[in-house]
PDB file of C-alpha atoms and ligand atoms in Angstrom:
ATOM      1  CA  MET A   1     -10.228  -7.239 -41.522  1.00 95.00           C
ATOM      2  CA  LYS A   2     -13.866  -8.760 -40.787  1.00 96.00           C
ATOM      3  CA  LEU A   3     -13.953 -10.519 -37.479  1.00 95.00           C
ATOM      4  CA  ILE A   4     -16.337 -13.123 -36.897  1.00 96.00           C
ATOM      5  CA  LEU A   5     -16.565 -13.686 -33.526  1.00 95.00           C
ATOM      6  CA  VAL A   6     -17.610 -17.438 -32.080  1.00 97.00           C
ATOM      7  CA  LYS A   7     -18.271 -19.290 -28.724  1.00 97.00           C
ATOM      8  CA  ASP A   8     -15.487 -22.076 -28.896  1.00 98.00           C
ATOM      9  CA  TYR A   9     -12.744 -23.310 -29.844  1.00 98.00           C
ATOM     10  CA  GLN A  10     -15.201 -26.052 -31.471  1.00 98.00           C
ATOM     11  CA  GLU A  11     -17.350 -23.189 -32.731  1.00 98.00           C
ATOM     12  CA  MET A  12     -13.762 -21.613 -34.437  1.00 98.00           C
ATOM     13  CA  SER A  13     -12.491 -25.207 -35.695  1.00 98.00           C
ATOM     14  CA  LYS A  14     -15.982 -26.020 -38.030  1.00 98.00           C
ATOM     15  CA  GLN A  15     -15.872 -22.662 -39.288  1.00 98.00           C
ATOM     16  CA  ALA A  16     -12.676 -22.789 -39.737  1.00 98.00           C
ATOM     17  CA  ALA A  17     -13.268 -25.958 -42.277  1.00 98.00           C
ATOM     18  CA  GLU A  18     -15.865 -25.372 -43.807  1.00 98.00           C
ATOM     19  CA  TYR A  19     -14.435 -21.676 -44.801  1.00 98.00           C
ATOM     20  CA  VAL A  20     -12.031 -24.223 -46.299  1.00 98.00           C
ATOM     21  CA  ILE A  21     -13.897 -26.266 -47.501  1.00 98.00           C
ATOM     22  CA  GLU A  22     -16.120 -23.583 -49.752  1.00 98.00           C
ATOM     23  CA  LYS A  23     -12.702 -22.523 -51.275  1.00 98.00           C
ATOM     24  CA  LEU A  24     -11.832 -26.523 -52.188  1.00 98.00           C
ATOM     25  CA  LEU A  25     -14.999 -26.905 -53.863  1.00 97.00           C
ATOM     26  CA  GLN A  26     -14.876 -23.500 -55.741  1.00 98.00           C
ATOM     27  CA  ASN A  27     -11.490 -24.487 -57.069  1.00 98.00           C
ATOM     28  CA  PRO A  28     -10.443 -27.486 -56.143  1.00 98.00           C
ATOM     29  CA  ASN A  29      -6.849 -27.187 -57.904  1.00 98.00           C
ATOM     30  CA  MET A  30      -6.264 -24.563 -54.568  1.00 98.00           C
ATOM     31  CA  LYS A  31      -2.906 -23.947 -53.230  1.00 98.00           C
ATOM     32  CA  LEU A  32      -3.504 -24.069 -49.832  1.00 98.00           C
ATOM     33  CA  GLY A  33      -1.232 -22.805 -47.135  1.00 98.00           C
ATOM     34  CA  LEU A  34      -1.048 -24.449 -43.674  1.00 98.00           C
ATOM     35  CA  ALA A  35      -0.311 -23.357 -40.813  1.00 98.00           C
ATOM     36  CA  THR A  36       0.546 -26.409 -37.308  1.00 97.00           C
ATOM     37  CA  GLY A  37       0.774 -25.284 -33.169  1.00 94.00           C
ATOM     38  CA  GLY A  38      -2.506 -26.118 -30.709  1.00 95.00           C
ATOM     39  CA  THR A  39      -5.340 -23.756 -32.905  1.00 98.00           C
ATOM     40  CA  PRO A  40      -5.763 -25.982 -36.375  1.00 98.00           C
ATOM     41  CA  ILE A  41      -5.644 -28.760 -34.913  1.00 98.00           C
ATOM     42  CA  GLY A  42      -9.985 -28.618 -34.819  1.00 98.00           C
ATOM     43  CA  THR A  43     -10.302 -26.915 -38.114  1.00 98.00           C
ATOM     44  CA  TYR A  44      -7.503 -30.532 -39.236  1.00 98.00           C
ATOM     45  CA  LYS A  45     -10.099 -32.792 -37.696  1.00 98.00           C
ATOM     46  CA  PHE A  46     -12.906 -31.621 -38.951  1.00 98.00           C
ATOM     47  CA  LEU A  47     -11.418 -31.183 -42.927  1.00 98.00           C
ATOM     48  CA  ILE A  48     -10.824 -35.407 -42.132  1.00 98.00           C
ATOM     49  CA  GLU A  49     -14.354 -36.239 -40.855  1.00 98.00           C
ATOM     50  CA  ASP A  50     -15.313 -33.805 -43.801  1.00 98.00           C
ATOM     51  CA  HIS A  51     -13.434 -35.641 -45.849  1.00 98.00           C
ATOM     52  CA  LYS A  52     -14.396 -39.152 -45.235  1.00 98.00           C
ATOM     53  CA  ARG A  53     -18.184 -38.678 -45.108  1.00 98.00           C
ATOM     54  CA  ASN A  54     -18.163 -36.163 -48.015  1.00 98.00           C
ATOM     55  CA  GLY A  55     -15.168 -37.017 -49.576  1.00 97.00           C
ATOM     56  CA  THR A  56     -14.661 -33.581 -50.259  1.00 98.00           C
ATOM     57  CA  SER A  57     -10.417 -33.957 -51.775  1.00 98.00           C
ATOM     58  CA  TYR A  58      -7.285 -32.921 -52.278  1.00 98.00           C
ATOM     59  CA  GLN A  59      -6.545 -34.954 -55.298  1.00 98.00           C
ATOM     60  CA  ASN A  60      -5.320 -31.462 -56.698  1.00 98.00           C
ATOM     61  CA  VAL A  61      -4.437 -28.790 -53.486  1.00 98.00           C
ATOM     62  CA  LYS A  62      -1.346 -28.203 -53.679  1.00 98.00           C
ATOM     63  CA  SER A  63      -0.030 -26.891 -49.798  1.00 98.00           C
ATOM     64  CA  PHE A  64       2.551 -25.151 -48.437  1.00 98.00           C
ATOM     65  CA  ASN A  65       3.161 -24.650 -44.857  1.00 98.00           C
ATOM     66  CA  LEU A  66       4.576 -21.502 -42.795  1.00 98.00           C
ATOM     67  CA  ASP A  67       7.315 -22.890 -41.068  1.00 98.00           C
ATOM     68  CA  GLU A  68       9.634 -25.853 -39.486  1.00 98.00           C
ATOM     69  CA  TYR A  69      11.897 -26.282 -36.654  1.00 97.00           C
ATOM     70  CA  VAL A  70      16.054 -25.740 -37.479  1.00 97.00           C
ATOM     71  CA  GLY A  71      17.289 -29.606 -36.701  1.00 96.00           C
ATOM     72  CA  LEU A  72      14.343 -31.828 -36.855  1.00 96.00           C
ATOM     73  CA  SER A  73      14.390 -34.871 -39.462  1.00 95.00           C
ATOM     74  CA  ALA A  74      10.204 -34.861 -40.967  1.00 95.00           C
ATOM     75  CA  THR A  75      10.659 -38.714 -38.914  1.00 95.00           C
ATOM     76  CA  ASN A  76      11.305 -36.052 -35.794  1.00 95.00           C
ATOM     77  CA  GLU A  77       7.037 -36.359 -33.336  1.00 94.00           C
ATOM     78  CA  ASN A  78       8.328 -33.025 -33.005  1.00 95.00           C
ATOM     79  CA  SER A  79       8.894 -31.300 -36.242  1.00 96.00           C
ATOM     80  CA  TYR A  80       6.525 -29.726 -37.952  1.00 97.00           C
ATOM     81  CA  ARG A  81       6.481 -32.385 -41.198  1.00 97.00           C
ATOM     82  CA  TYR A  82       5.456 -35.495 -38.867  1.00 97.00           C
ATOM     83  CA  TYR A  83       2.668 -32.795 -37.517  1.00 97.00           C
ATOM     84  CA  MET A  84       1.449 -32.672 -40.949  1.00 98.00           C
ATOM     85  CA  ASP A  85       1.409 -35.955 -41.661  1.00 98.00           C
ATOM     86  CA  ASP A  86       0.171 -36.643 -37.727  1.00 98.00           C
ATOM     87  CA  VAL A  87      -2.687 -34.734 -37.935  1.00 98.00           C
ATOM     88  CA  PHE A  88      -3.536 -33.840 -41.469  1.00 98.00           C
ATOM     89  CA  PHE A  89      -2.136 -35.429 -44.719  1.00 98.00           C
ATOM     90  CA  ASN A  90      -2.693 -39.006 -43.337  1.00 98.00           C
ATOM     91  CA  HIS A  91      -6.225 -38.779 -42.891  1.00 98.00           C
ATOM     92  CA  ILE A  92      -6.746 -37.206 -46.883  1.00 98.00           C
ATOM     93  CA  ASP A  93      -6.137 -38.141 -50.675  1.00 98.00           C
ATOM     94  CA  ILE A  94      -3.392 -35.201 -50.973  1.00 98.00           C
ATOM     95  CA  LYS A  95      -0.763 -36.261 -52.821  1.00 98.00           C
ATOM     96  CA  LYS A  96       2.650 -36.636 -50.887  1.00 97.00           C
ATOM     97  CA  LYS A  97       4.425 -34.935 -53.937  1.00 97.00           C
ATOM     98  CA  ASN A  98       2.066 -31.895 -53.677  1.00 98.00           C
ATOM     99  CA  VAL A  99       2.987 -31.312 -49.813  1.00 98.00           C
ATOM    100  CA  HIS A 100       5.323 -28.047 -49.709  1.00 98.00           C
ATOM    101  CA  ILE A 101       7.058 -27.859 -46.191  1.00 98.00           C
ATOM    102  CA  PRO A 102      10.532 -26.806 -45.905  1.00 98.00           C
ATOM    103  CA  SER A 103      12.794 -30.041 -44.302  1.00 97.00           C
ATOM    104  CA  GLY A 104      14.387 -28.827 -41.280  1.00 96.00           C
ATOM    105  CA  ASP A 105      17.560 -30.875 -41.355  1.00 96.00           C
ATOM    106  CA  ALA A 106      18.784 -29.857 -44.766  1.00 97.00           C
ATOM    107  CA  PRO A 107      22.834 -29.684 -45.103  1.00 96.00           C
ATOM    108  CA  ASP A 108      21.902 -25.988 -45.733  1.00 98.00           C
ATOM    109  CA  ILE A 109      19.577 -24.386 -44.609  1.00 98.00           C
ATOM    110  CA  GLN A 110      20.077 -20.824 -46.052  1.00 98.00           C
ATOM    111  CA  LYS A 111      19.363 -23.333 -49.394  1.00 98.00           C
ATOM    112  CA  GLU A 112      17.083 -24.199 -48.446  1.00 98.00           C
ATOM    113  CA  CYS A 113      15.450 -21.143 -47.897  1.00 98.00           C
ATOM    114  CA  GLU A 114      15.846 -20.103 -51.334  1.00 98.00           C
ATOM    115  CA  ASP A 115      15.196 -22.401 -52.801  1.00 98.00           C
ATOM    116  CA  TYR A 116      11.413 -23.173 -50.522  1.00 98.00           C
ATOM    117  CA  GLU A 117      11.311 -18.957 -51.426  1.00 98.00           C
ATOM    118  CA  LYS A 118      11.208 -20.662 -55.199  1.00 98.00           C
ATOM    119  CA  VAL A 119       9.433 -24.026 -54.796  1.00 98.00           C
ATOM    120  CA  LEU A 120       6.525 -21.077 -53.952  1.00 98.00           C
ATOM    121  CA  THR A 121       7.551 -18.357 -56.551  1.00 97.00           C
ATOM    122  CA  LYS A 122       7.068 -20.918 -58.813  1.00 97.00           C
ATOM    123  CA  HIS A 123       3.618 -22.170 -57.459  1.00 97.00           C
ATOM    124  CA  GLY A 124       2.321 -18.434 -58.258  1.00 96.00           C
ATOM    125  CA  ARG A 125      -0.104 -17.276 -55.086  1.00 97.00           C
ATOM    126  CA  VAL A 126      -1.278 -18.945 -52.132  1.00 98.00           C
ATOM    127  CA  ASP A 127      -4.769 -19.000 -53.207  1.00 98.00           C
ATOM    128  CA  LEU A 128      -5.636 -19.142 -49.035  1.00 98.00           C
ATOM    129  CA  GLN A 129      -3.617 -19.282 -46.465  1.00 98.00           C
ATOM    130  CA  ILE A 130      -4.389 -20.909 -42.599  1.00 98.00           C
ATOM    131  CA  LEU A 131      -2.843 -18.089 -39.764  1.00 98.00           C
ATOM    132  CA  GLY A 132      -2.730 -18.959 -36.296  1.00 98.00           C
ATOM    133  CA  ILE A 133      -1.177 -16.142 -33.814  1.00 98.00           C
ATOM    134  CA  GLY A 134       2.155 -15.921 -31.229  1.00 95.00           C
ATOM    135  CA  ASN A 135       1.371 -14.105 -28.014  1.00 93.00           C
ATOM    136  CA  ASN A 136       4.267 -11.251 -28.572  1.00 94.00           C
ATOM    137  CA  GLY A 137       1.736 -11.403 -32.353  1.00 96.00           C
ATOM    138  CA  HIS A 138       3.789 -13.242 -34.560  1.00 96.00           C
ATOM    139  CA  ILE A 139       3.156 -14.723 -38.168  1.00 98.00           C
ATOM    140  CA  GLY A 140       4.788 -18.061 -39.272  1.00 98.00           C
ATOM    141  CA  PHE A 141       7.862 -17.914 -36.803  1.00 96.00           C
ATOM    142  CA  ASN A 142       8.448 -13.847 -37.497  1.00 97.00           C
ATOM    143  CA  GLU A 143       9.242 -12.368 -34.555  1.00 94.00           C
ATOM    144  CA  PRO A 144       8.625  -9.251 -33.505  1.00 95.00           C
ATOM    145  CA  GLY A 145      10.946  -6.902 -35.389  1.00 96.00           C
ATOM    146  CA  THR A 146      11.054  -8.817 -38.286  1.00 97.00           C
ATOM    147  CA  SER A 147      11.434  -6.723 -41.411  1.00 98.00           C
ATOM    148  CA  PHE A 148       7.675  -6.910 -43.933  1.00 98.00           C
ATOM    149  CA  ASP A 149       9.436  -6.800 -46.646  1.00 98.00           C
ATOM    150  CA  SER A 150      10.910  -9.755 -45.424  1.00 98.00           C
ATOM    151  CA  LYS A 151      11.046 -13.548 -47.584  1.00 98.00           C
ATOM    152  CA  THR A 152      11.423 -17.209 -46.382  1.00 98.00           C
ATOM    153  CA  HIS A 153      14.623 -17.129 -43.708  1.00 98.00           C
ATOM    154  CA  ILE A 154      16.391 -18.268 -41.204  1.00 98.00           C
ATOM    155  CA  VAL A 155      14.933 -16.980 -37.237  1.00 96.00           C
ATOM    156  CA  ASN A 156      16.217 -17.542 -33.909  1.00 94.00           C
ATOM    157  CA  LEU A 157      13.029 -17.753 -31.559  1.00 92.00           C
ATOM    158  CA  ALA A 158      12.262 -14.997 -29.140  1.00 89.00           C
ATOM    159  CA  SER A 159      12.475 -16.456 -25.393  1.00 93.00           C
ATOM    160  CA  SER A 160       9.087 -16.086 -25.119  1.00 89.00           C
ATOM    161  CA  THR A 161       8.369 -18.341 -28.552  1.00 89.00           C
ATOM    162  CA  ILE A 162      10.737 -20.859 -26.983  1.00 93.00           C
ATOM    163  CA  ARG A 163       8.882 -21.715 -23.131  1.00 92.00           C
ATOM    164  CA  ALA A 164       5.096 -21.161 -25.443  1.00 88.00           C
ATOM    165  CA  ASN A 165       6.099 -23.993 -27.088  1.00 87.00           C
ATOM    166  CA  SER A 166       8.678 -25.999 -24.923  1.00 90.00           C
ATOM    167  CA  ARG A 167       4.729 -27.448 -23.741  1.00 89.00           C
ATOM    168  CA  TYR A 168       5.323 -29.830 -26.880  1.00 88.00           C
ATOM    169  CA  PHE A 169       9.121 -31.064 -26.078  1.00 91.00           C
ATOM    170  CA  GLU A 170      10.048 -33.368 -22.793  1.00 91.00           C
ATOM    171  CA  SER A 171      11.778 -30.684 -21.962  1.00 91.00           C
ATOM    172  CA  MET A 172      14.098 -27.117 -22.306  1.00 91.00           C
ATOM    173  CA  GLU A 173      16.160 -28.241 -23.941  1.00 90.00           C
ATOM    174  CA  GLU A 174      14.838 -29.730 -26.603  1.00 91.00           C
ATOM    175  CA  VAL A 175      12.674 -27.469 -27.399  1.00 92.00           C
ATOM    176  CA  PRO A 176      14.596 -26.044 -31.105  1.00 95.00           C
ATOM    177  CA  THR A 177      15.787 -22.414 -30.534  1.00 95.00           C
ATOM    178  CA  ARG A 178      15.798 -21.329 -34.289  1.00 97.00           C
ATOM    179  CA  ALA A 179      13.159 -22.415 -37.726  1.00 97.00           C
ATOM    180  CA  VAL A 180      12.830 -21.711 -40.617  1.00 98.00           C
ATOM    181  CA  THR A 181       9.652 -19.133 -41.676  1.00 98.00           C
ATOM    182  CA  MET A 182       7.981 -17.848 -44.435  1.00 98.00           C
ATOM    183  CA  GLY A 183       8.614 -14.354 -44.343  1.00 98.00           C
ATOM    184  CA  ILE A 184       5.905 -11.494 -44.057  1.00 98.00           C
ATOM    185  CA  ALA A 185       6.380 -10.453 -47.309  1.00 98.00           C
ATOM    186  CA  THR A 186       5.568 -14.000 -48.519  1.00 98.00           C
ATOM    187  CA  ILE A 187       3.209 -14.731 -45.784  1.00 98.00           C
ATOM    188  CA  MET A 188       0.877 -11.683 -47.366  1.00 98.00           C
ATOM    189  CA  GLN A 189       1.665 -12.528 -51.059  1.00 98.00           C
ATOM    190  CA  SER A 190      -0.966 -15.385 -50.640  1.00 98.00           C
ATOM    191  CA  LYS A 191      -4.632 -13.578 -52.069  1.00 98.00           C
ATOM    192  CA  GLU A 192      -6.778 -14.180 -48.478  1.00 98.00           C
ATOM    193  CA  ILE A 193      -5.647 -15.130 -45.281  1.00 98.00           C
ATOM    194  CA  LEU A 194      -7.857 -17.127 -42.840  1.00 99.00           C
ATOM    195  CA  LEU A 195      -6.405 -16.416 -39.274  1.00 98.00           C
ATOM    196  CA  LEU A 196      -7.666 -18.356 -36.106  1.00 98.00           C
ATOM    197  CA  VAL A 197      -7.444 -17.087 -32.567  1.00 98.00           C
ATOM    198  CA  SER A 198      -8.387 -19.053 -29.772  1.00 98.00           C
ATOM    199  CA  GLY A 199      -7.826 -19.179 -26.176  1.00 98.00           C
ATOM    200  CA  GLU A 200      -7.150 -15.807 -23.351  1.00 96.00           C
ATOM    201  CA  SER A 201      -3.883 -16.407 -23.282  1.00 95.00           C
ATOM    202  CA  LYS A 202      -4.178 -14.537 -27.059  1.00 97.00           C
ATOM    203  CA  SER A 203      -6.594 -11.999 -26.268  1.00 96.00           C
ATOM    204  CA  LYS A 204      -4.490  -9.681 -25.719  1.00 96.00           C
ATOM    205  CA  ALA A 205      -2.929 -10.495 -29.305  1.00 97.00           C
ATOM    206  CA  LEU A 206      -6.349 -10.183 -30.696  1.00 97.00           C
ATOM    207  CA  LEU A 207      -7.027  -6.487 -29.283  1.00 95.00           C
ATOM    208  CA  LYS A 208      -3.562  -4.741 -30.387  1.00 96.00           C
ATOM    209  CA  LEU A 209      -4.385  -6.959 -33.757  1.00 96.00           C
ATOM    210  CA  TRP A 210      -6.822  -4.680 -33.542  1.00 93.00           C
ATOM    211  CA  GLU A 211      -5.446  -1.573 -32.055  1.00 91.00           C
ATOM    212  CA  ASN A 212      -2.094  -0.873 -32.585  1.00 90.00           C
ATOM    213  CA  GLU A 213      -0.993   0.846 -35.106  1.00 95.00           C
ATOM    214  CA  VAL A 214       0.438  -1.085 -38.207  1.00 97.00           C
ATOM    215  CA  ASP A 215       4.016  -2.215 -37.058  1.00 96.00           C
ATOM    216  CA  GLU A 216       6.856  -4.471 -37.178  1.00 97.00           C
ATOM    217  CA  TYR A 217       7.211  -5.098 -33.513  1.00 97.00           C
ATOM    218  CA  PHE A 218       3.880  -6.936 -33.692  1.00 98.00           C
ATOM    219  CA  PRO A 219       4.487  -8.478 -36.868  1.00 98.00           C
ATOM    220  CA  ALA A 220       0.716  -9.746 -37.417  1.00 98.00           C
ATOM    221  CA  SER A 221      -0.937  -5.617 -37.939  1.00 98.00           C
ATOM    222  CA  VAL A 222       1.011  -6.369 -41.229  1.00 98.00           C
ATOM    223  CA  LEU A 223      -2.462  -8.240 -41.439  1.00 98.00           C
ATOM    224  CA  LYS A 224      -4.266  -4.902 -41.693  1.00 98.00           C
ATOM    225  CA  LYS A 225      -2.313  -3.828 -44.912  1.00 98.00           C
ATOM    226  CA  HIS A 226      -3.859  -7.070 -46.732  1.00 98.00           C
ATOM    227  CA  PRO A 227      -7.130  -6.593 -48.447  1.00 98.00           C
ATOM    228  CA  ALA A 228      -9.135  -9.703 -47.838  1.00 98.00           C
ATOM    229  CA  VAL A 229      -8.438 -11.209 -44.227  1.00 98.00           C
ATOM    230  CA  THR A 230     -10.906 -12.966 -42.198  1.00 98.00           C
ATOM    231  CA  VAL A 231      -9.980 -14.223 -38.431  1.00 98.00           C
ATOM    232  CA  ILE A 232     -12.331 -16.209 -36.559  1.00 98.00           C
ATOM    233  CA  ALA A 233     -11.822 -15.934 -32.855  1.00 97.00           C
ATOM    234  CA  ASP A 234     -13.019 -17.580 -29.505  1.00 97.00           C
ATOM    235  CA  GLU A 235     -15.113 -15.632 -26.700  1.00 96.00           C
ATOM    236  CA  ALA A 236     -12.201 -16.490 -25.105  1.00 97.00           C
ATOM    237  CA  ALA A 237      -9.829 -14.545 -27.131  1.00 97.00           C
ATOM    238  CA  TYR A 238     -12.273 -11.920 -26.442  1.00 93.00           C
ATOM    239  CA  VAL A 239     -12.023 -11.859 -23.306  1.00 92.00           C
ATOM    240  CA  GLU A 240      -9.186  -9.203 -23.112  1.00 89.00           C
ATOM    241  CA  TRP A 241     -11.278  -6.758 -25.527  1.00 85.00           C
ATOM    242  CA  LYS A 242     -14.162  -7.561 -23.675  1.00 83.00           C
ATOM    243  CA  ALA A 243     -12.517  -6.007 -20.277  1.00 85.00           C
ATOM    244  CA  ASN A 244     -11.215  -2.881 -21.641  1.00 82.00           C
ATOM    245  CA  ASN A 245     -15.245  -1.865 -22.919  1.00 72.00           C
ATOM    246  CA  ARG A 246     -13.949  -2.365 -26.628  1.00 74.00           C
ATOM    247  CA  ALA A 247     -16.862  -2.445 -28.333  1.00 69.00           C
ATOM    248  CA  PHE A 248     -17.852  -5.177 -31.155  1.00 62.00           C
ATOM    249  CA  ALA A 249     -15.816  -4.636 -33.820  1.00 59.00           C
TER     250      ALA A 249
HETATM  251  C1  F6R B 301       2.429 -22.433 -36.057  1.00 92.67           C
HETATM  252  C2  F6R B 301       3.185 -21.037 -36.388  1.00 92.67           C
HETATM  253  C3  F6R B 301       3.367 -19.978 -35.386  1.00 92.67           C
HETATM  254  C4  F6R B 301       1.442 -20.500 -35.029  1.00 92.67           C
HETATM  255  C5  F6R B 301       1.696 -20.052 -32.740  1.00 92.67           C
HETATM  256  C6  F6R B 301       0.777 -19.808 -32.667  1.00 92.67           C
HETATM  257  O1  F6R B 301       3.045 -23.533 -38.007  1.00 92.67           O
HETATM  258  O2  F6R B 301       3.699 -20.647 -37.739  1.00 92.67           O
HETATM  259  O3  F6R B 301       2.523 -18.545 -35.554  1.00 92.67           O
HETATM  260  O4  F6R B 301       0.211 -20.294 -35.641  1.00 92.67           O
HETATM  261  O5  F6R B 301       2.862 -20.259 -32.761  1.00 92.67           O
HETATM  262  O6  F6R B 301       0.586 -21.116 -32.481  1.00 92.67           O
HETATM  263  P1  F6R B 301      -0.055 -22.292 -31.545  1.00 92.67           P
HETATM  264  O7  F6R B 301      -1.466 -22.280 -32.195  1.00 92.67           O
HETATM  265  O8  F6R B 301       0.182 -23.764 -30.694  1.00 92.67           O
HETATM  266  O9  F6R B 301      -0.754 -21.414 -30.242  1.00 92.67           O
END
């Protein structure tokens, strides 16, 4: 894993966007894996700005999102489908038919997982997967203990994840307790991974990622087995590292 340490959230977002743009210019037909949550919002902003200013096109890009809450439809403002349209897709020239996100309100969620995995297999490996990390080390919604062999599946969200996600909802009761997520094996199939880590709340997770053994109880540790992972972290996420007097990797 390669670690790029930057000053702050803004700089992380800018560098991540530049990374994506470079790949996009090399391969305008790329398959781009996308994440939601707070972390990548700044990256999407920079990508939109670049699209408007420099005309970087997404006409031939196919996108694949990591996850979706079970029970929320695309029109629900808290669904990841809604989020993606709102913060990214509505502002670029991606074709809606090339956007792939599991449907949270599919009548048969188990079948939805199988179908999503089939869609991913049909298109071939994702070229670049953007990831965030949970405080507990989750990637996608693969909570601690998820098998490294897992494909797209339904998860019961950890209570710490439900608590962390509640900041986006009006009340705790509204926070979904289940989600569909690409599995760890699905994520690991990507040719390249860009992991974004920002803020002090992620600093323990970042240190653990570096120092812990590869272990299913810290899902992100699997990334150590991937040949092409770049981590962009800001200084706030590096606080724990400094507190423990670790040298910069
Ligand atoms: C989102 C996702 C999650 C988030 C993680 C961090 O699609 O898969 O793994 O990346 O929960 O969320 P934020 O960025 O809100 O701290």
